Amino acid sequence: MAERSFTQEADKLRLGAGETFRGEGILAVTKALLQSGVAYVGGYQGAPVSHLMDVLADAEPVLDELGVHFEASASEATAGAMLAASVNYPLRGAVTWKSTVGTNVASDALANVASGGVTGGALVIVGEDYGEGSSIMQERTHAFAMKSQMWLLDPRPNLTAIVHMVEKGFELSEASHTPVMLELRIRACHVYGRFEARDNRRPPLGLAQAMANPVRDTGRIVLPPANFAHEHEKIAERLPAAVAFIKRHRLNEFLGGAVGPCGIVVQGGLYNTLIRALELLGRSDAFGNTDLPIYVLNVAYPLIDDEIVGFCADKSSVLLLEEGQPNYIEQAFNHILRRRGLDTRVVGKDLLPMAGEYTGAVVRDALVRYLAQDAGHSAEQGEGQGADTGTEKSAGQGTDKAAPVAPGHNAAGLDPSVADSLAATVPARPAGFCTGCPERPVFSAMKLLEAEMGPFHISCDIGCHLFSILPPFNLGNTTMGYGLGWAGASAFNVPADRRTISVMGDGGFWHNGLASGVGNAVFNRNDNVLVIIDNSYSAATGGQDLLSSRGHNPRRSTRHTIQDALKGVGVEWVRTVDTYKVSTVKATLREALTTRHKGPKVIVAENECMLTRQRREKPLVRQRLAAGERVVRERFGVDADTCTGDHSCIRLSGCPSLTVKPNPDPLRDSPVAHVTDDCVACGLCGEIAHAARLCPSFYRADVIQNPGPWDRRLARWRGRVIGFFQARADKARARAAF
């Protein structure tokens, strides 16, 4: 069950010539693939292109009508290897994944296909996950494209430009016999717009036809002596063919004014940001109409020497907006211009930050300085522009500094001295697990066990569970990549006083962990411990199904247990636990860390991703309520009169539905725990509180909607009984006060 369904939107993919397509960037990419006659599509989900896989999965009936094969690949390496179908056959194929981590996984396959070259168009759609919304190491796709000499497209973030680049990307690949990468930045993936659709095309050559007529060309296989010829072919044939195609089809754009002493060169993906910055300065309208000449690099690699020289020939300087580092494009511009004898100054990283996302504020500040210094005049400001934004700018960096918080102010309305004391007890909440997440209890158990046995070296993996490295858990020493949790601790397979703990999700297990982690541990007789978080889905990427998903998938083979796979590769010590049973998880961890059994020890911690469970159950609950049926929902709370203010429930949980509020007892100033309405009734907070320290303050309440007559009578009777005892307690407290 994916994060959201695109079943209704998939019908738009059937629109034909002359009709207007409206929707999100990801949908536009899918439509462009079908208009291009793609024969096969594969990939692995990951932000910001996770939804592309979800769209393709929901659109499989449309793909089947056109004879397009779609495959949710086991990993990015699997997807990259699919492009082998385009090496010998005129088959257009596309694969997609999150960059740069996905490109790293696929690098072996990509290097091979880029070396031997392709016959059919091969397109790699990469989610360029760089900047403020990113969740990975900050690297660019540009370096890999140059390393393997794959052409890199970076289209302007509007649907017409994106669709055009997808279609031309296939043609460029075929014209130069080279795979092409198309990077879509976070904002481009989710931009909304419209474009004029064209008819979908069936692949001219079907996959079954290619299979029936196999073609063998040893010159395309990366083996001596062919591999030595491939490098020369790249320079002598493929690169010139690509340059000629890019120039002939004008893939790069010259926008804005025609002439002037200065100009702006911008990567296509940054064009919208540039126009917004110019608009704020009164130098452009919202539609990009400006007198400043702009050279838009929709093709980031290769650069076109003649276009660069032609744009810069009449200018004293140009401002180059190249996001990230190293400054590959800036270096190339300087080299090309000097080699052609031009003195045009390239202004880039001397005014702009070397690293970090080029937000509107960063670009605006750079434009102000550039237009004042290099163009010889100040930037005009429109009405209301230049007003105080409430932030300060670091000199030369264009980054925002947070404004100071007003003294004594806090969201809970507590006295400053109490707030300071609370801050020392309850940690701040950075990004973390969702409300009711079944992974949180596992790390609560680890935290409790560490209090008894001391700290352990914990090797983390990629996935939701990586949030355990942050407060309130503060667990985890390293993370090396998706499915590499246990491999990251393989060097510690030596005799020692204690064992290491490694963590891996079910998504990472099936992606890379089974072979690189578990298989490696069995082969090398690793004596350490692995915890596999099995929440039934690839939860971190949007809830896509896996081999071990419990639900029935009509198009995929599921229900293959992790336990069977572990035993199949030779793991003898395997335990399965319910993640929400903190005491059981803690006891099983202790057993794994202290047992005399030698060899790999694996704990499979099971429970369904709460977000996905809620997505499945909430519509059913709404249907029952609408039909007038009785619905009972559990809720947890804290008795403020009983809460001691220990806050172990928060310190060992971090659940977003747990917070604090002022103590109702005037004789106590310690804030009490409070459960908000976001609670999904997983019961973890009370479970942890009991495991850490006996806590009678938690209670469970059943909320009944559409109650029947018996429910109403029972509620009245309970109210009278509780009211009687509450009145007695109030009288007793009043007497004690005097």
PDB file of C-alpha atoms in Angstrom, residues 392-662:
ATOM      1  CA  GLU A 392      20.187  38.776   9.288  1.00  0.00           C
ATOM      2  CA  LYS A 393      22.402  37.710   6.422  1.00  0.00           C
ATOM      3  CA  SER A 394      25.867  36.292   6.879  1.00  0.00           C
ATOM      4  CA  ALA A 395      28.351  38.340   4.898  1.00  0.00           C
ATOM      5  CA  GLY A 396      28.855  36.878   1.452  1.00  0.00           C
ATOM      6  CA  GLN A 397      26.812  33.785   2.210  1.00  0.00           C
ATOM      7  CA  GLY A 398      23.162  34.789   1.893  1.00  0.00           C
ATOM      8  CA  THR A 399      22.080  32.430   4.663  1.00  0.00           C
ATOM      9  CA  ASP A 400      19.533  33.231   7.313  1.00  0.00           C
ATOM     10  CA  LYS A 401      20.292  33.486  11.010  1.00  0.00           C
ATOM     11  CA  ALA A 402      17.455  32.600  13.328  1.00  0.00           C
ATOM     12  CA  ALA A 403      15.890  35.520  15.132  1.00  0.00           C
ATOM     13  CA  PRO A 404      16.312  35.408  18.933  1.00  0.00           C
ATOM     14  CA  VAL A 405      13.475  33.979  20.980  1.00  0.00           C
ATOM     15  CA  ALA A 406      11.706  36.406  23.295  1.00  0.00           C
ATOM     16  CA  PRO A 407      12.875  35.962  26.926  1.00  0.00           C
ATOM     17  CA  GLY A 408      10.588  33.743  28.950  1.00  0.00           C
ATOM     18  CA  HIS A 409       8.481  32.706  25.992  1.00  0.00           C
ATOM     19  CA  ASN A 410       7.673  29.014  25.592  1.00  0.00           C
ATOM     20  CA  ALA A 411       4.916  27.099  23.848  1.00  0.00           C
ATOM     21  CA  ALA A 412       3.704  25.364  27.004  1.00  0.00           C
ATOM     22  CA  GLY A 413       3.116  28.618  28.895  1.00  0.00           C
ATOM     23  CA  LEU A 414       5.460  27.603  31.723  1.00  0.00           C
ATOM     24  CA  ASP A 415       7.396  29.797  34.116  1.00  0.00           C
ATOM     25  CA  PRO A 416      10.937  30.419  32.722  1.00  0.00           C
ATOM     26  CA  SER A 417      12.637  28.700  35.657  1.00  0.00           C
ATOM     27  CA  VAL A 418      10.433  25.645  35.226  1.00  0.00           C
ATOM     28  CA  ALA A 419      11.072  25.662  31.483  1.00  0.00           C
ATOM     29  CA  ASP A 420      14.842  25.694  32.071  1.00  0.00           C
ATOM     30  CA  SER A 421      14.555  22.765  34.446  1.00  0.00           C
ATOM     31  CA  LEU A 422      12.365  20.901  31.990  1.00  0.00           C
ATOM     32  CA  ALA A 423      14.821  21.498  29.151  1.00  0.00           C
ATOM     33  CA  ALA A 424      17.504  19.685  31.131  1.00  0.00           C
ATOM     34  CA  THR A 425      15.198  16.671  31.590  1.00  0.00           C
ATOM     35  CA  VAL A 426      13.199  16.385  28.369  1.00  0.00           C
ATOM     36  CA  PRO A 427      15.235  16.654  25.136  1.00  0.00           C
ATOM     37  CA  ALA A 428      14.294  18.805  22.176  1.00  0.00           C
ATOM     38  CA  ARG A 429      12.494  17.031  19.374  1.00  0.00           C
ATOM     39  CA  PRO A 430      14.258  16.988  16.025  1.00  0.00           C
ATOM     40  CA  ALA A 431      12.842  15.073  13.058  1.00  0.00           C
ATOM     41  CA  GLY A 432      11.808  11.667  14.309  1.00  0.00           C
ATOM     42  CA  PHE A 433       9.465   8.731  14.251  1.00  0.00           C
ATOM     43  CA  CYS A 434       5.791   9.225  13.424  1.00  0.00           C
ATOM     44  CA  THR A 435       3.092   8.956  16.057  1.00  0.00           C
ATOM     45  CA  GLY A 436       2.602   5.297  16.971  1.00  0.00           C
ATOM     46  CA  CYS A 437       5.588   4.131  14.895  1.00  0.00           C
ATOM     47  CA  PRO A 438       6.262   0.447  15.670  1.00  0.00           C
ATOM     48  CA  GLU A 439      10.013   1.049  15.392  1.00  0.00           C
ATOM     49  CA  ARG A 440      10.194   3.403  18.380  1.00  0.00           C
ATOM     50  CA  PRO A 441       9.669   0.650  21.024  1.00  0.00           C
ATOM     51  CA  VAL A 442      12.727  -1.255  19.803  1.00  0.00           C
ATOM     52  CA  PHE A 443      14.983   1.687  20.569  1.00  0.00           C
ATOM     53  CA  SER A 444      13.231   2.334  23.844  1.00  0.00           C
ATOM     54  CA  ALA A 445      14.143  -1.233  24.790  1.00  0.00           C
ATOM     55  CA  MET A 446      17.745  -0.665  23.706  1.00  0.00           C
ATOM     56  CA  LYS A 447      17.884   2.472  25.812  1.00  0.00           C
ATOM     57  CA  LEU A 448      16.588   0.623  28.850  1.00  0.00           C
ATOM     58  CA  LEU A 449      19.057  -2.214  28.298  1.00  0.00           C
ATOM     59  CA  GLU A 450      21.954   0.223  28.006  1.00  0.00           C
ATOM     60  CA  ALA A 451      21.029   1.585  31.439  1.00  0.00           C
ATOM     61  CA  GLU A 452      21.587  -1.905  32.831  1.00  0.00           C
ATOM     62  CA  MET A 453      24.498  -3.250  30.757  1.00  0.00           C
ATOM     63  CA  GLY A 454      26.286  -0.129  29.558  1.00  0.00           C
ATOM     64  CA  PRO A 455      26.602   1.308  26.028  1.00  0.00           C
ATOM     65  CA  PHE A 456      26.951  -0.794  22.880  1.00  0.00           C
ATOM     66  CA  HIS A 457      28.374  -0.032  19.461  1.00  0.00           C
ATOM     67  CA  ILE A 458      25.291   0.250  17.269  1.00  0.00           C
ATOM     68  CA  SER A 459      25.609   0.180  13.477  1.00  0.00           C
ATOM     69  CA  CYS A 460      22.645   1.887  11.801  1.00  0.00           C
ATOM     70  CA  ASP A 461      21.100   1.565   8.372  1.00  0.00           C
ATOM     71  CA  ILE A 462      19.098   3.785   6.031  1.00  0.00           C
ATOM     72  CA  GLY A 463      15.400   4.015   6.811  1.00  0.00           C
ATOM     73  CA  CYS A 464      13.010   5.376   9.406  1.00  0.00           C
ATOM     74  CA  HIS A 465      14.977   3.648  12.157  1.00  0.00           C
ATOM     75  CA  LEU A 466      17.894   6.006  11.494  1.00  0.00           C
ATOM     76  CA  PHE A 467      15.985   8.583  13.564  1.00  0.00           C
ATOM     77  CA  SER A 468      17.165   6.600  16.606  1.00  0.00           C
ATOM     78  CA  ILE A 469      20.487   8.442  16.427  1.00  0.00           C
ATOM     79  CA  LEU A 470      18.687  11.650  17.470  1.00  0.00           C
ATOM     80  CA  PRO A 471      17.116  12.582  20.826  1.00  0.00           C
ATOM     81  CA  PRO A 472      15.581  11.152  22.871  1.00  0.00           C
ATOM     82  CA  PHE A 473      17.313   7.866  22.025  1.00  0.00           C
ATOM     83  CA  ASN A 474      20.811   9.064  21.039  1.00  0.00           C
ATOM     84  CA  LEU A 475      21.693   5.596  19.769  1.00  0.00           C
ATOM     85  CA  GLY A 476      23.821   4.629  16.800  1.00  0.00           C
ATOM     86  CA  ASN A 477      27.451   5.152  15.861  1.00  0.00           C
ATOM     87  CA  THR A 478      27.565   4.884  12.058  1.00  0.00           C
ATOM     88  CA  THR A 479      25.479   4.382   8.946  1.00  0.00           C
ATOM     89  CA  MET A 480      27.015   3.226   5.674  1.00  0.00           C
ATOM     90  CA  GLY A 481      24.151   2.903   3.231  1.00  0.00           C
ATOM     91  CA  TYR A 482      20.903   1.157   2.451  1.00  0.00           C
ATOM     92  CA  GLY A 483      21.061  -2.463   3.620  1.00  0.00           C
ATOM     93  CA  LEU A 484      24.609  -2.058   4.949  1.00  0.00           C
ATOM     94  CA  GLY A 485      23.746  -1.891   8.642  1.00  0.00           C
ATOM     95  CA  TRP A 486      25.406  -5.206   9.524  1.00  0.00           C
ATOM     96  CA  ALA A 487      28.188  -4.794   6.969  1.00  0.00           C
ATOM     97  CA  GLY A 488      29.053  -1.519   8.715  1.00  0.00           C
ATOM     98  CA  ALA A 489      29.973  -3.479  11.843  1.00  0.00           C
ATOM     99  CA  SER A 490      31.765  -6.368  10.113  1.00  0.00           C
ATOM    100  CA  ALA A 491      35.204  -5.128  11.206  1.00  0.00           C
ATOM    101  CA  PHE A 492      34.152  -5.722  14.827  1.00  0.00           C
ATOM    102  CA  ASN A 493      33.843  -9.484  14.329  1.00  0.00           C
ATOM    103  CA  VAL A 494      36.561 -10.159  16.893  1.00  0.00           C
ATOM    104  CA  PRO A 495      36.543 -11.675  20.406  1.00  0.00           C
ATOM    105  CA  ALA A 496      35.468  -9.007  22.896  1.00  0.00           C
ATOM    106  CA  ASP A 497      33.705  -8.471  26.207  1.00  0.00           C
ATOM    107  CA  ARG A 498      30.499  -7.438  24.488  1.00  0.00           C
ATOM    108  CA  ARG A 499      28.813  -7.765  21.114  1.00  0.00           C
ATOM    109  CA  THR A 500      27.771  -5.087  18.672  1.00  0.00           C
ATOM    110  CA  ILE A 501      24.182  -4.425  17.636  1.00  0.00           C
ATOM    111  CA  SER A 502      23.292  -3.684  14.027  1.00  0.00           C
ATOM    112  CA  VAL A 503      19.945  -2.451  12.748  1.00  0.00           C
ATOM    113  CA  MET A 504      18.329  -2.968   9.372  1.00  0.00           C
ATOM    114  CA  GLY A 505      14.846  -2.381   8.002  1.00  0.00           C
ATOM    115  CA  ASP A 506      12.893  -4.856   5.913  1.00  0.00           C
ATOM    116  CA  GLY A 507      13.362  -2.556   2.908  1.00  0.00           C
ATOM    117  CA  GLY A 508      17.131  -2.507   3.399  1.00  0.00           C
ATOM    118  CA  PHE A 509      17.149  -6.259   4.022  1.00  0.00           C
ATOM    119  CA  TRP A 510      15.634  -7.060   0.620  1.00  0.00           C
ATOM    120  CA  HIS A 511      17.488  -4.245  -1.161  1.00  0.00           C
ATOM    121  CA  ASN A 512      21.057  -5.124  -0.216  1.00  0.00           C
ATOM    122  CA  GLY A 513      21.168  -6.470   3.308  1.00  0.00           C
ATOM    123  CA  LEU A 514      20.461 -10.148   2.659  1.00  0.00           C
ATOM    124  CA  ALA A 515      23.666 -10.640   0.677  1.00  0.00           C
ATOM    125  CA  SER A 516      25.951  -7.839   1.869  1.00  0.00           C
ATOM    126  CA  GLY A 517      24.942  -8.069   5.524  1.00  0.00           C
ATOM    127  CA  VAL A 518      23.440 -11.411   6.493  1.00  0.00           C
ATOM    128  CA  GLY A 519      25.199 -13.558   3.886  1.00  0.00           C
ATOM    129  CA  ASN A 520      28.512 -11.933   4.720  1.00  0.00           C
ATOM    130  CA  ALA A 521      27.936 -12.512   8.457  1.00  0.00           C
ATOM    131  CA  VAL A 522      27.136 -16.200   7.938  1.00  0.00           C
ATOM    132  CA  PHE A 523      30.141 -16.704   5.670  1.00  0.00           C
ATOM    133  CA  ASN A 524      32.500 -15.054   8.164  1.00  0.00           C
ATOM    134  CA  ARG A 525      30.850 -16.571  11.266  1.00  0.00           C
ATOM    135  CA  ASN A 526      30.029 -13.172  12.716  1.00  0.00           C
ATOM    136  CA  ASP A 527      29.220 -13.468  16.426  1.00  0.00           C
ATOM    137  CA  ASN A 528      27.332 -10.189  16.724  1.00  0.00           C
ATOM    138  CA  VAL A 529      23.641  -9.216  16.740  1.00  0.00           C
ATOM    139  CA  LEU A 530      21.325  -7.894  14.010  1.00  0.00           C
ATOM    140  CA  VAL A 531      17.886  -6.412  14.615  1.00  0.00           C
ATOM    141  CA  ILE A 532      15.637  -6.367  11.539  1.00  0.00           C
ATOM    142  CA  ILE A 533      12.687  -3.966  11.772  1.00  0.00           C
ATOM    143  CA  ASP A 534       9.888  -5.635   9.837  1.00  0.00           C
ATOM    144  CA  ASN A 535       6.993  -3.191   9.397  1.00  0.00           C
ATOM    145  CA  SER A 536       5.592  -4.932   6.277  1.00  0.00           C
ATOM    146  CA  TYR A 537       6.441  -2.173   3.787  1.00  0.00           C
ATOM    147  CA  SER A 538       9.205  -0.002   2.439  1.00  0.00           C
ATOM    148  CA  ALA A 539       7.882   2.564   4.889  1.00  0.00           C
ATOM    149  CA  ALA A 540      10.459   5.350   4.572  1.00  0.00           C
ATOM    150  CA  THR A 541       9.931   5.677   0.816  1.00  0.00           C
ATOM    151  CA  GLY A 542       6.144   5.804   0.936  1.00  0.00           C
ATOM    152  CA  GLY A 543       4.822   2.389   1.965  1.00  0.00           C
ATOM    153  CA  GLN A 544       5.544   0.326  -1.145  1.00  0.00           C
ATOM    154  CA  ASP A 545       5.142  -3.454  -0.976  1.00  0.00           C
ATOM    155  CA  LEU A 546       8.073  -5.790  -0.398  1.00  0.00           C
ATOM    156  CA  LEU A 547       8.708  -9.500  -0.763  1.00  0.00           C
ATOM    157  CA  SER A 548       7.734  -9.892   2.904  1.00  0.00           C
ATOM    158  CA  SER A 549       4.611  -7.687   2.841  1.00  0.00           C
ATOM    159  CA  ARG A 550       1.660  -9.446   4.482  1.00  0.00           C
ATOM    160  CA  GLY A 551      -1.016  -8.148   2.140  1.00  0.00           C
ATOM    161  CA  HIS A 552      -1.998  -9.693  -1.167  1.00  0.00           C
ATOM    162  CA  ASN A 553      -0.666  -7.868  -4.205  1.00  0.00           C
ATOM    163  CA  PRO A 554      -2.335  -8.951  -7.465  1.00  0.00           C
ATOM    164  CA  ARG A 555       0.693  -7.990  -9.578  1.00  0.00           C
ATOM    165  CA  ARG A 556       3.604  -8.854  -7.268  1.00  0.00           C
ATOM    166  CA  SER A 557       4.699 -11.901  -5.295  1.00  0.00           C
ATOM    167  CA  THR A 558       4.569 -11.107  -1.566  1.00  0.00           C
ATOM    168  CA  ARG A 559       4.318 -13.005   1.777  1.00  0.00           C
ATOM    169  CA  HIS A 560       7.884 -14.359   1.622  1.00  0.00           C
ATOM    170  CA  THR A 561       9.049 -14.181   5.227  1.00  0.00           C
ATOM    171  CA  ILE A 562      12.324 -12.705   6.356  1.00  0.00           C
ATOM    172  CA  GLN A 563      12.737 -15.636   8.755  1.00  0.00           C
ATOM    173  CA  ASP A 564      12.715 -18.132   5.866  1.00  0.00           C
ATOM    174  CA  ALA A 565      15.317 -16.091   3.997  1.00  0.00           C
ATOM    175  CA  LEU A 566      17.530 -15.934   7.098  1.00  0.00           C
ATOM    176  CA  LYS A 567      17.392 -19.670   7.628  1.00  0.00           C
ATOM    177  CA  GLY A 568      17.917 -20.241   3.923  1.00  0.00           C
ATOM    178  CA  VAL A 569      21.343 -18.579   4.005  1.00  0.00           C
ATOM    179  CA  GLY A 570      22.370 -20.364   7.191  1.00  0.00           C
ATOM    180  CA  VAL A 571      21.343 -18.263  10.210  1.00  0.00           C
ATOM    181  CA  GLU A 572      20.585 -20.652  13.079  1.00  0.00           C
ATOM    182  CA  TRP A 573      19.763 -18.222  15.939  1.00  0.00           C
ATOM    183  CA  VAL A 574      16.594 -16.339  14.927  1.00  0.00           C
ATOM    184  CA  ARG A 575      14.013 -14.785  17.259  1.00  0.00           C
ATOM    185  CA  THR A 576      10.769 -12.984  16.381  1.00  0.00           C
ATOM    186  CA  VAL A 577       9.280 -10.345  18.697  1.00  0.00           C
ATOM    187  CA  ASP A 578       6.343  -7.956  18.746  1.00  0.00           C
ATOM    188  CA  THR A 579       7.846  -4.476  18.651  1.00  0.00           C
ATOM    189  CA  TYR A 580       5.247  -2.988  20.999  1.00  0.00           C
ATOM    190  CA  LYS A 581       6.176  -5.436  23.790  1.00  0.00           C
ATOM    191  CA  VAL A 582       9.063  -3.408  25.202  1.00  0.00           C
ATOM    192  CA  SER A 583       9.872  -5.837  28.002  1.00  0.00           C
ATOM    193  CA  THR A 584       9.964  -8.765  25.550  1.00  0.00           C
ATOM    194  CA  VAL A 585      12.190  -6.885  23.097  1.00  0.00           C
ATOM    195  CA  LYS A 586      14.498  -5.935  25.950  1.00  0.00           C
ATOM    196  CA  ALA A 587      14.714  -9.521  27.217  1.00  0.00           C
ATOM    197  CA  THR A 588      15.383 -10.881  23.711  1.00  0.00           C
ATOM    198  CA  LEU A 589      18.146  -8.335  23.152  1.00  0.00           C
ATOM    199  CA  ARG A 590      19.729  -9.331  26.462  1.00  0.00           C
ATOM    200  CA  GLU A 591      19.568 -13.003  25.430  1.00  0.00           C
ATOM    201  CA  ALA A 592      21.211 -12.278  22.074  1.00  0.00           C
ATOM    202  CA  LEU A 593      23.987 -10.267  23.711  1.00  0.00           C
ATOM    203  CA  THR A 594      24.753 -12.842  26.401  1.00  0.00           C
ATOM    204  CA  THR A 595      24.028 -16.238  24.836  1.00  0.00           C
ATOM    205  CA  ARG A 596      26.871 -18.733  24.467  1.00  0.00           C
ATOM    206  CA  HIS A 597      25.707 -19.514  20.944  1.00  0.00           C
ATOM    207  CA  LYS A 598      28.455 -18.655  18.464  1.00  0.00           C
ATOM    208  CA  GLY A 599      27.537 -17.233  15.084  1.00  0.00           C
ATOM    209  CA  PRO A 600      25.099 -14.662  13.714  1.00  0.00           C
ATOM    210  CA  LYS A 601      22.150 -13.780  15.953  1.00  0.00           C
ATOM    211  CA  VAL A 602      19.145 -12.103  14.329  1.00  0.00           C
ATOM    212  CA  ILE A 603      16.060 -10.610  15.980  1.00  0.00           C
ATOM    213  CA  VAL A 604      13.112  -9.888  13.681  1.00  0.00           C
ATOM    214  CA  ALA A 605      10.986  -7.172  15.313  1.00  0.00           C
ATOM    215  CA  GLU A 606       7.533  -7.202  13.691  1.00  0.00           C
ATOM    216  CA  ASN A 607       4.652  -4.772  13.550  1.00  0.00           C
ATOM    217  CA  GLU A 608       2.925  -2.911  10.773  1.00  0.00           C
ATOM    218  CA  CYS A 609       3.865   0.661   9.862  1.00  0.00           C
ATOM    219  CA  MET A 610       1.293   2.745  11.737  1.00  0.00           C
ATOM    220  CA  LEU A 611       0.939   5.314   8.955  1.00  0.00           C
ATOM    221  CA  THR A 612       0.097   2.640   6.425  1.00  0.00           C
ATOM    222  CA  ARG A 613      -2.249   0.962   8.875  1.00  0.00           C
ATOM    223  CA  GLN A 614      -4.042   4.270   9.436  1.00  0.00           C
ATOM    224  CA  ARG A 615      -4.355   4.837   5.687  1.00  0.00           C
ATOM    225  CA  ARG A 616      -6.022   1.444   5.386  1.00  0.00           C
ATOM    226  CA  GLU A 617      -8.286   1.628   8.438  1.00  0.00           C
ATOM    227  CA  LYS A 618      -9.468   5.259   8.439  1.00  0.00           C
ATOM    228  CA  PRO A 619     -11.574   4.953   5.260  1.00  0.00           C
ATOM    229  CA  LEU A 620     -13.208   1.848   6.705  1.00  0.00           C
ATOM    230  CA  VAL A 621     -13.975   3.664   9.968  1.00  0.00           C
ATOM    231  CA  ARG A 622     -15.485   6.591   8.058  1.00  0.00           C
ATOM    232  CA  GLN A 623     -17.703   4.190   6.119  1.00  0.00           C
ATOM    233  CA  ARG A 624     -18.927   2.533   9.311  1.00  0.00           C
ATOM    234  CA  LEU A 625     -19.643   5.890  10.961  1.00  0.00           C
ATOM    235  CA  ALA A 626     -21.530   7.109   7.902  1.00  0.00           C
ATOM    236  CA  ALA A 627     -23.605   3.931   8.015  1.00  0.00           C
ATOM    237  CA  GLY A 628     -24.456   4.574  11.683  1.00  0.00           C
ATOM    238  CA  GLU A 629     -22.530   1.575  12.970  1.00  0.00           C
ATOM    239  CA  ARG A 630     -21.043   1.454  16.453  1.00  0.00           C
ATOM    240  CA  VAL A 631     -17.305   2.228  16.398  1.00  0.00           C
ATOM    241  CA  VAL A 632     -14.976   1.859  19.395  1.00  0.00           C
ATOM    242  CA  ARG A 633     -11.575   3.561  19.329  1.00  0.00           C
ATOM    243  CA  GLU A 634      -8.922   3.333  22.014  1.00  0.00           C
ATOM    244  CA  ARG A 635      -7.289   6.434  23.449  1.00  0.00           C
ATOM    245  CA  PHE A 636      -4.607   6.805  26.084  1.00  0.00           C
ATOM    246  CA  GLY A 637      -4.207   9.572  28.596  1.00  0.00           C
ATOM    247  CA  VAL A 638      -2.360  10.671  31.718  1.00  0.00           C
ATOM    248  CA  ASP A 639      -4.017  11.317  35.069  1.00  0.00           C
ATOM    249  CA  ALA A 640      -2.573  14.728  35.968  1.00  0.00           C
ATOM    250  CA  ASP A 641      -3.233  14.154  39.671  1.00  0.00           C
ATOM    251  CA  THR A 642      -1.204  10.944  39.631  1.00  0.00           C
ATOM    252  CA  CYS A 643       1.679  11.922  37.298  1.00  0.00           C
ATOM    253  CA  THR A 644       4.904  12.393  39.282  1.00  0.00           C
ATOM    254  CA  GLY A 645       6.658  14.481  36.620  1.00  0.00           C
ATOM    255  CA  ASP A 646       9.308  11.800  36.028  1.00  0.00           C
ATOM    256  CA  HIS A 647       8.735  12.097  32.253  1.00  0.00           C
ATOM    257  CA  SER A 648      10.284   8.706  31.512  1.00  0.00           C
ATOM    258  CA  CYS A 649       7.417   8.226  29.052  1.00  0.00           C
ATOM    259  CA  ILE A 650       8.789  11.161  27.018  1.00  0.00           C
ATOM    260  CA  ARG A 651      12.488  10.564  27.581  1.00  0.00           C
ATOM    261  CA  LEU A 652      12.227   6.963  26.419  1.00  0.00           C
ATOM    262  CA  SER A 653       9.627   7.440  23.689  1.00  0.00           C
ATOM    263  CA  GLY A 654       9.707  10.828  22.001  1.00  0.00           C
ATOM    264  CA  CYS A 655       6.219  10.251  20.579  1.00  0.00           C
ATOM    265  CA  PRO A 656       4.855  13.468  19.005  1.00  0.00           C
ATOM    266  CA  SER A 657       1.540  12.936  20.809  1.00  0.00           C
ATOM    267  CA  LEU A 658       3.288  13.163  24.197  1.00  0.00           C
ATOM    268  CA  THR A 659       3.885  16.631  25.591  1.00  0.00           C
ATOM    269  CA  VAL A 660       3.712  18.473  28.919  1.00  0.00           C
ATOM    270  CA  LYS A 661       1.301  20.880  30.543  1.00  0.00           C
ATOM    271  CA  PRO A 662       1.284  22.834  33.812  1.00  0.00           C
TER     272      PRO A 662
END
